[in-house]
Amino acid sequence: MDQQQQQSAIQGAKVLMVGAGGIGCELLKTLALSGFHDIHIIDMDTIEVSNLNRQFLFRRSHVGQSKAKVARDAVLRFRPHINIRSYHANVKNPEFDVDFFKQFDVVLNGLDNLDARRHVNRLCLAADVPLVESGTTGFLGQVTVHVKGKTECYECQTKPTPKTYPVCTITSTPTKFVHCIVWAKELLFAKLFGDKNQDNDLNVRANKAASSSEQTEDIFERAEDEDIEQYGRKIYDHVFGYNIEAALSNEETWKNRRRPRPIYSKDVLPESLTQKNGSTQNCSATSDDDSATVSAMPLLGLKNPQELWGLTQNSLVFIEALKLFFAKRKKEIGHLTFDKDDQLAVEFVTAAANIRAESFGIPLHSLFEAKGIAGNIVHAVATTNAIVAGLIVIEAIKVLKKDADKYRMTYCLEHPSRKMLLMPVEPFEPNPSCYVCSKTPLVLEINTQKSKLRDLVDKIVKAKLGMNLPLIMHGASLLYEVGDDLDDIMVANYNANLEKSLSELPSPVINGSILTVEDLQQELSCKINVKHREEFDEEKEPEGMVLSGWTQSPATNGESASTSNNESAVDVTESSSGPEIASKKRKLSETQPENHKRETENVESEDDDDLVEIENPMTVSKKKRVA
């Protein structure tokens, strides 16, 4: 195809972009400057201040507005004669169905989460539209091409899952600062400011309750007339003092571990913080201020978020942040969840995590560092987004030219390998074990007598298989369905089925049963072979069921396929990545120096725009490349 034909193909192409964040802004600009004339953008997010350091189509005046719409308007200012249509919506909305996707020549992803990526992958397969996938984290990036029947789909290989930490480690024996962050964010912050009805593994009873069956009040409940500072000190003493002392009473736990040190407020803080720092009512933040900007740091004379606070400073921040929540944001208490863009929440979690770290002999971290861990942040690099956007457009042009022999999966490396920072790799053939594009049956081990249909729907069909509008059949019997077109009787019947064990359903599901699970929106259907199992390991298999074949490739040449370790735990997104480059292409020892062998983590970038699902291009595996 000569240059004129290529330009004609570009100008005549209808392109769908999903995501208008870090990658999306660069991608839209590059598409427009490359000659594309018909571009559609879907993004459900609005612009935040933290976006502005690298999403260059946005300005401060755009904060709070639709990313898709503002990006469209910005590009039309320098390319006014092309057609750009924006959708401020979720790509999983019903209007974006298979017929919607069929109108496009190629789909370009710049998404920030696994669930949406899987959804788009399935719609592209159903619509038979090529997909160009991408992701960045810091200096690392990747672009992959997925064409139905020719290359592997996005779900052909293992994808990272959130790393979990056992609850006992978080609550009793932390050894890393991330354990303290998870404790402060998921347990303490949630207990103080979140939904009071949610289960929580913190010890909530007063310290005397152990010896008095009558005293069972929740130590975290604040009496109406209780002084805020005294309440804060009570919480401090309980979680950093009494609870640590209670843990120390179990001598067996500390035989081979460093013993923690109980910390009490009277040993760290002055007798009255109000006299030392002034009242919270005199803080620069007023009740009319944006809640996300309320901060304890100015009140305490702390200005540099990269400064390492000592125990006293962390203790002061802990108390003052708690006081500010009750003084300035009392209406939000009971409904809050941790948000990395909530300054006061970050201050509280940083201080709590550091005090706990001090108790357990773990090195302290600055607020800047703690925010990165708590928000699962790898700070984004604008140039990486620009490089990846350019690579997306290059692959999109190859797709439009139907130049399959030149498709490449390209990886951006932080350190040169054989003097290369960009590593192109031939795409792989579809995985015959992929339940999405190859229709391989799955195997579910489950206790059919104890597990309810609701467990199957929530833990397997929705959480693991990523189906949004599932339909479950056993033979000719329809066990469960969701949709707006169901009448009240059908809804009642399906809801009743949810509370029945599998073996008690109208068409009993027992050992050897084969279930058909479908998502009509995604036009995806798969078979699940049910295997009854009586017992499960509560630590390693906390869900009480095991699904095989949904994320892993079969073992080849004596190599066993990897599986995730599902510990009973608090989730934190921090896992290693998925598909790997075939050893036939390059061997690990030939491409990467020892000090550069590392797997990237699945964490969020600075503001949830650029998902960190970077695949490891260096790990040896045996997958068949597209011939």
Coordinates of N, CA and C in Angstrom, one line a residue, residues 62 91 106 111 140 148 170 212 298 309 314 334 350 358 411 419 425 476 485 507 520 546:
H62 N -10.8 23.8 33.7 CA -11.5 22.6 33.3 C -11.8 21.6 34.4
V91 N -18.1 2.9 29.7 CA -18.1 2.0 28.5 C -18.9 0.8 28.7
V106 N -11.4 0.1 14.2 CA -10.4 -0.3 15.2 C -10.8 0.4 16.5
L111 N -7.4 2.6 29.1 CA -8.2 2.4 30.3 C -7.4 2.3 31.6
L140 N 7.8 2.7 32.4 CA 7.4 1.5 31.7 C 6.1 1.6 30.9
K148 N -9.2 -10.9 16.4 CA -9.9 -12.2 16.6 C -9.4 -13.2 15.6
I170 N -1.7 -8.2 59.2 CA -2.1 -6.8 59.3 C -2.4 -6.3 60.7
S212 N -14.0 -7.8 82.6 CA -15.3 -7.5 83.0 C -16.3 -7.7 81.9
P298 N -1.0 22.8 58.1 CA -0.8 24.2 58.4 C -1.0 24.6 59.8
W309 N 8.5 12.9 59.3 CA 8.0 13.3 60.6 C 8.5 12.3 61.7
N314 N 4.0 12.9 64.1 CA 3.0 12.0 63.7 C 1.8 11.9 64.7
G334 N -19.1 8.3 58.9 CA -20.1 7.2 58.7 C -20.3 6.8 57.3
T350 N -1.3 8.5 57.1 CA 0.2 8.5 57.2 C 0.6 8.5 58.6
E358 N 6.5 2.8 64.1 CA 7.4 3.0 65.2 C 7.3 2.0 66.3
Y411 N 7.2 -3.0 24.1 CA 7.4 -2.7 25.5 C 8.4 -1.6 25.7
K419 N 20.9 -2.2 24.1 CA 20.8 -0.8 23.6 C 19.4 -0.4 23.1
V425 N 7.9 -7.2 19.9 CA 7.8 -8.6 19.9 C 6.7 -9.0 19.1
A476 N -31.7 -27.3 30.5 CA -32.7 -26.4 30.0 C -33.3 -25.5 31.0
D485 N -36.0 -6.2 31.5 CA -37.2 -6.7 30.9 C -37.8 -7.9 31.7
S507 N -33.3 -27.1 39.6 CA -32.6 -28.1 38.9 C -31.3 -28.3 39.6
L520 N -25.2 -11.5 27.9 CA -25.8 -11.1 26.6 C -25.2 -9.8 26.1
V546 N -12.9 -23.0 44.3 CA -11.7 -22.8 43.4 C -12.1 -23.0 42.0

